[in-house]
CSV table of C-alpha atoms in Angstrom, one decimal:
chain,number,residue,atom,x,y,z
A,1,UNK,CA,0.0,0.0,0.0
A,2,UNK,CA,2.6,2.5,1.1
A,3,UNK,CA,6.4,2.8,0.8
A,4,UNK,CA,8.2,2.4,4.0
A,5,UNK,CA,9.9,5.9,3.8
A,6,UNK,CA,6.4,7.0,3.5
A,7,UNK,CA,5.4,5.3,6.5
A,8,UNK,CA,8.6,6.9,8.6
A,9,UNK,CA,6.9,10.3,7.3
A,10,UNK,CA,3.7,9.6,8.4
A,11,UNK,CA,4.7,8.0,11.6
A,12,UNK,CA,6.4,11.4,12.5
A,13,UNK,CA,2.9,13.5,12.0
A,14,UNK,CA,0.3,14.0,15.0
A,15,UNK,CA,-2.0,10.8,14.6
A,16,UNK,CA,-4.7,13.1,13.3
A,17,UNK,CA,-3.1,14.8,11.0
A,18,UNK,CA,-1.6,11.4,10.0
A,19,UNK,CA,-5.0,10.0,9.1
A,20,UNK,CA,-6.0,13.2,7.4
A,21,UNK,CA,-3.1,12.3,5.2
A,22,UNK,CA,-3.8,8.9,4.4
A,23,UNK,CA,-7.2,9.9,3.0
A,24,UNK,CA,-6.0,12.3,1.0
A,25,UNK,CA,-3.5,9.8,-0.2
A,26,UNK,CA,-6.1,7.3,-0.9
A,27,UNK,CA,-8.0,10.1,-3.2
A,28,UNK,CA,-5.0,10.7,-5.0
A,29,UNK,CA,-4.6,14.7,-3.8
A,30,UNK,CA,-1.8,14.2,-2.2
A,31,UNK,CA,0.8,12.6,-5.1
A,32,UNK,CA,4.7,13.5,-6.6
A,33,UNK,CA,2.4,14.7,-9.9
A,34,UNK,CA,1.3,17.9,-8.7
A,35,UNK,CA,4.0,19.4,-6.2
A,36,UNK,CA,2.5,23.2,-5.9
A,37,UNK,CA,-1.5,20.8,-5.3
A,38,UNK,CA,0.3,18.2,-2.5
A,39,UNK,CA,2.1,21.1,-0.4
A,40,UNK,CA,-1.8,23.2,-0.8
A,41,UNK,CA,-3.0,19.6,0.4
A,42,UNK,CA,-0.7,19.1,3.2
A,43,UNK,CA,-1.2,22.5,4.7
A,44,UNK,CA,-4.6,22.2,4.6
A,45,UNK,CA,-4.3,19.0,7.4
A,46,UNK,CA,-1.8,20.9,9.4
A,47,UNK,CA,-4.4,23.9,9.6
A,48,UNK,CA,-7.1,21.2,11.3
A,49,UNK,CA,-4.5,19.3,12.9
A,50,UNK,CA,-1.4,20.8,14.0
A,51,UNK,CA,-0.6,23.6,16.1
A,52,UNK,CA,2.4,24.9,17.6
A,53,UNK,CA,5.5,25.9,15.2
A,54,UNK,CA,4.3,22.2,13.3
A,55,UNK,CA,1.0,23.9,12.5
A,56,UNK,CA,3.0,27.0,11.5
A,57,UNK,CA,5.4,25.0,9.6
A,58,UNK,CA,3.0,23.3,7.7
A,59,UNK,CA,0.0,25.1,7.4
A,60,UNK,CA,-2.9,26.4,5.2
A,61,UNK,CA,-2.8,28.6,2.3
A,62,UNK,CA,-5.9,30.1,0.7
A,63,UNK,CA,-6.2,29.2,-3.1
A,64,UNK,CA,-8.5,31.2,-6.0
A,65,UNK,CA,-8.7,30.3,-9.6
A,66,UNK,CA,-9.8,33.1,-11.7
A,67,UNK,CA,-10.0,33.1,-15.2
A,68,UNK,CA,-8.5,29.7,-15.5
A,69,UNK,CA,-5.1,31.4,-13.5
A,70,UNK,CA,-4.5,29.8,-10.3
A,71,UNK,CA,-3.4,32.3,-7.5
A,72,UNK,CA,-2.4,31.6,-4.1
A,73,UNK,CA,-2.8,33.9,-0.6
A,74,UNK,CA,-0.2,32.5,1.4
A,75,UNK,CA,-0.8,33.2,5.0
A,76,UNK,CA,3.1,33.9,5.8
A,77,UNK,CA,3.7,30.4,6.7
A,78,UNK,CA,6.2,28.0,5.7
A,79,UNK,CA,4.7,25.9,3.1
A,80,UNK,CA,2.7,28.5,1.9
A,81,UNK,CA,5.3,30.5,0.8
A,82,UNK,CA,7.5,27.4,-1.0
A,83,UNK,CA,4.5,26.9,-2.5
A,84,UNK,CA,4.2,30.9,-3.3
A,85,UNK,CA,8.2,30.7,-4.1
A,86,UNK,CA,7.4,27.4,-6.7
A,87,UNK,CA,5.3,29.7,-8.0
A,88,UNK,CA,7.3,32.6,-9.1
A,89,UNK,CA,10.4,30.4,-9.8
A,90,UNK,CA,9.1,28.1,-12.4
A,91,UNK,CA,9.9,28.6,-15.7
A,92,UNK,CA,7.3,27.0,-18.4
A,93,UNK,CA,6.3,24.5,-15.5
A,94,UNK,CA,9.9,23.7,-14.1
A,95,UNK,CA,11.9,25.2,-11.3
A,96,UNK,CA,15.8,25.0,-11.2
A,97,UNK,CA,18.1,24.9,-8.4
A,98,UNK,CA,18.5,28.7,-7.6
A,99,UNK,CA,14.6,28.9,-8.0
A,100,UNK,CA,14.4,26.2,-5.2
A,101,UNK,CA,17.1,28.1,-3.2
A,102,UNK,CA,14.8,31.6,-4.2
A,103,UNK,CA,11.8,29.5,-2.5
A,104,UNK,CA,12.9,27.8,0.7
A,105,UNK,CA,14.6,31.2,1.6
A,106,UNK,CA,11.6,32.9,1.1
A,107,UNK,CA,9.3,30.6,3.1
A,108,UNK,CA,11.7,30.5,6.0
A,109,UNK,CA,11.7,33.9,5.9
A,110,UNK,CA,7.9,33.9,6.0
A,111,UNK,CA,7.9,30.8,9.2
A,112,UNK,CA,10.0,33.8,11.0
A,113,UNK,CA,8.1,36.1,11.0
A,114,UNK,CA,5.5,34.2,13.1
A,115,UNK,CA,8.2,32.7,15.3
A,116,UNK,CA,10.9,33.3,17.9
A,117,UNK,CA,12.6,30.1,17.3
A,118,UNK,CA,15.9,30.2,15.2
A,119,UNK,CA,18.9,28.0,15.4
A,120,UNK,CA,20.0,26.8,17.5
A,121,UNK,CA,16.0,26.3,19.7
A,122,UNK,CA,15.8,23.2,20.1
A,123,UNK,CA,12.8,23.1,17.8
A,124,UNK,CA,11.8,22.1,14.4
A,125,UNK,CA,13.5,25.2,13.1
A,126,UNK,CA,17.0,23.9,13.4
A,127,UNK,CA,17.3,21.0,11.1
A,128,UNK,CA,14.9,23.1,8.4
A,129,UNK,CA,17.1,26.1,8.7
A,130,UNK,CA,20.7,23.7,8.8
A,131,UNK,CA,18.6,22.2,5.4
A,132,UNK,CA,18.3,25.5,3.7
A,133,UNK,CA,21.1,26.8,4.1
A,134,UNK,CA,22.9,24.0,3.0
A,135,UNK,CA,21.0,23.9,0.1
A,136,UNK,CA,21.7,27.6,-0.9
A,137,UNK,CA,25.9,27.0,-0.1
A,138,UNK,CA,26.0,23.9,-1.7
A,139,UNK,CA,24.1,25.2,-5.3
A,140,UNK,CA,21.2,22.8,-5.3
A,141,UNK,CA,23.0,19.7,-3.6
A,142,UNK,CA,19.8,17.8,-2.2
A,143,UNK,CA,21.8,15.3,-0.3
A,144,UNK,CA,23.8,17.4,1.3
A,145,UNK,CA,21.1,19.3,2.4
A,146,UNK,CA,19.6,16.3,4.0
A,147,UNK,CA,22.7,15.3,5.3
A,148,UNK,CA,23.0,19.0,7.3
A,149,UNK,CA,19.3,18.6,8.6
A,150,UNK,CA,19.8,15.0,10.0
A,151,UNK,CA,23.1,16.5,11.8
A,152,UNK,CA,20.6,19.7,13.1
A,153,UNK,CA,17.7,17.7,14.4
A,154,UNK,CA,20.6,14.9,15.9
A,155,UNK,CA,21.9,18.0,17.2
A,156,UNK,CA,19.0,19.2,19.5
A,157,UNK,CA,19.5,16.5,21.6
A,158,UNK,CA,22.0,18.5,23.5
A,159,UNK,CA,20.0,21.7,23.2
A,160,UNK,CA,18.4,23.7,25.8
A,161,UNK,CA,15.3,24.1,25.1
A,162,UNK,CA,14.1,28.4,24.3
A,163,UNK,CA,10.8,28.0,22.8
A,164,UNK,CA,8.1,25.5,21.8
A,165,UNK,CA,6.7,22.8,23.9
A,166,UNK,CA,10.2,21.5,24.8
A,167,UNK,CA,10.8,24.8,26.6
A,168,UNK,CA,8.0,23.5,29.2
A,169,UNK,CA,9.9,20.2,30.0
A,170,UNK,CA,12.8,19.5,32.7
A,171,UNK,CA,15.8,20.3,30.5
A,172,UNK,CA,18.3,18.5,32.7
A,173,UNK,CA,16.3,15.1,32.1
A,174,UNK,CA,15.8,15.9,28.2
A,175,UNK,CA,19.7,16.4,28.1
A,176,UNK,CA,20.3,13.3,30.3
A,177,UNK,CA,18.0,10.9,28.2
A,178,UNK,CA,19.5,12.5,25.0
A,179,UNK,CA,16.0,13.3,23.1
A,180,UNK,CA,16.0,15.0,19.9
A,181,UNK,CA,13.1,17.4,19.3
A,182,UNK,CA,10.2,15.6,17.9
A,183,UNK,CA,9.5,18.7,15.6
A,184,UNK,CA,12.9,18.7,14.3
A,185,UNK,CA,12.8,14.6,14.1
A,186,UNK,CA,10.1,15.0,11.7
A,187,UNK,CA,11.6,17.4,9.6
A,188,UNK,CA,14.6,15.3,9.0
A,189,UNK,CA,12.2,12.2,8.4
A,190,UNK,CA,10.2,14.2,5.9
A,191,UNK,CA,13.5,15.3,4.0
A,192,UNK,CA,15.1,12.3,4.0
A,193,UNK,CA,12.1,10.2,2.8
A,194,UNK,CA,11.0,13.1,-0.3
């Protein structure tokens, strides 16, 4: 039915959310076809199911077509604004490497604006950020990238925590037990596994 690095994704998502997904799966609205339509998908669970930087990360982005032209009101959220950024980088229905770098920057710029966390946070933020970045310096180098989020969401095991939920839990015993940041666990899942 599903790929296992599909399954690590989806394991990593709120259990609502993560049903939400599988039935837009199932309908075929969620699919490696239509990139722009599958991130407008996604955020659309994280707006019903997520909250928190997650929700933030991954939420919803108002959609119009007009005229047969599709335009999108991103709501200064992550996903919104890649999917804003794919947007104004494609070229006749393709979007290079600096067009990718163009978009992520932009949509992390957009995630700061409605949040305090930035690396290092101990929070979702780090391994996203550590991504983009190394996406930007290394001209499009996808594994690299993923290989510079996995070390950033390793990473926040030894973090104290500033903001987010983790901020609320004893930080000595997070430290002691060595727990990375769920948020920034599912980032790295989610990039390793596209």
């Amino acid at each position: 039915m599903y790929d296992s690095g599909l399954a690590r994704i989806l394991s990593s998502i709120h259990s609502s959310a993560f049903l939400a997904l599988l039935a837009k799966l199932d309908a075929g609205l969620v699919s490696g076809h239509d990139v722009v339509g599958s991130i407008v998908e996604i955020s659309q669970i994280a707006e019903e199911h997520m909250g928190g930087t997650s929700g933030a990360l991954y939420s919803y982005v108002s959609i119009s077509i007009h005229n047969s032209r599709l335009s999108i009101y991103p709501s200064r959220i992550f996903f919104s604004a890649l999917a804003q950024g794919i947007l104004e980088n494609a070229r006749d229905g393709e979007i290079a490497p600096d067009g990718w770098v163009h978009a992520l920057a932009a949509a992390r710029d957009k995630l700061y604006a409605y949040t305090l966390a930035r690396p290092p946070s101990r929070t979702l933020v780090d391994p996203l950020a550590a991504f983009i970045d190394a996406y930007s310096k290394s001209q499009g180098n996808y594994s690299l990238a993923v290989k510079a989020a996995a070390d950033a969401a390793e990473g926040t095991k030894d973090l104290d925590p500033k903001v987010g939920r983790s901020a609320y839990l004893d930080k000595e015993r997070l430290k002691r037990e060595k727990v990375p940041d769920p948020g920034a666990w599912g980032v790295k899942v989610i990039l390793e596994n596209l």
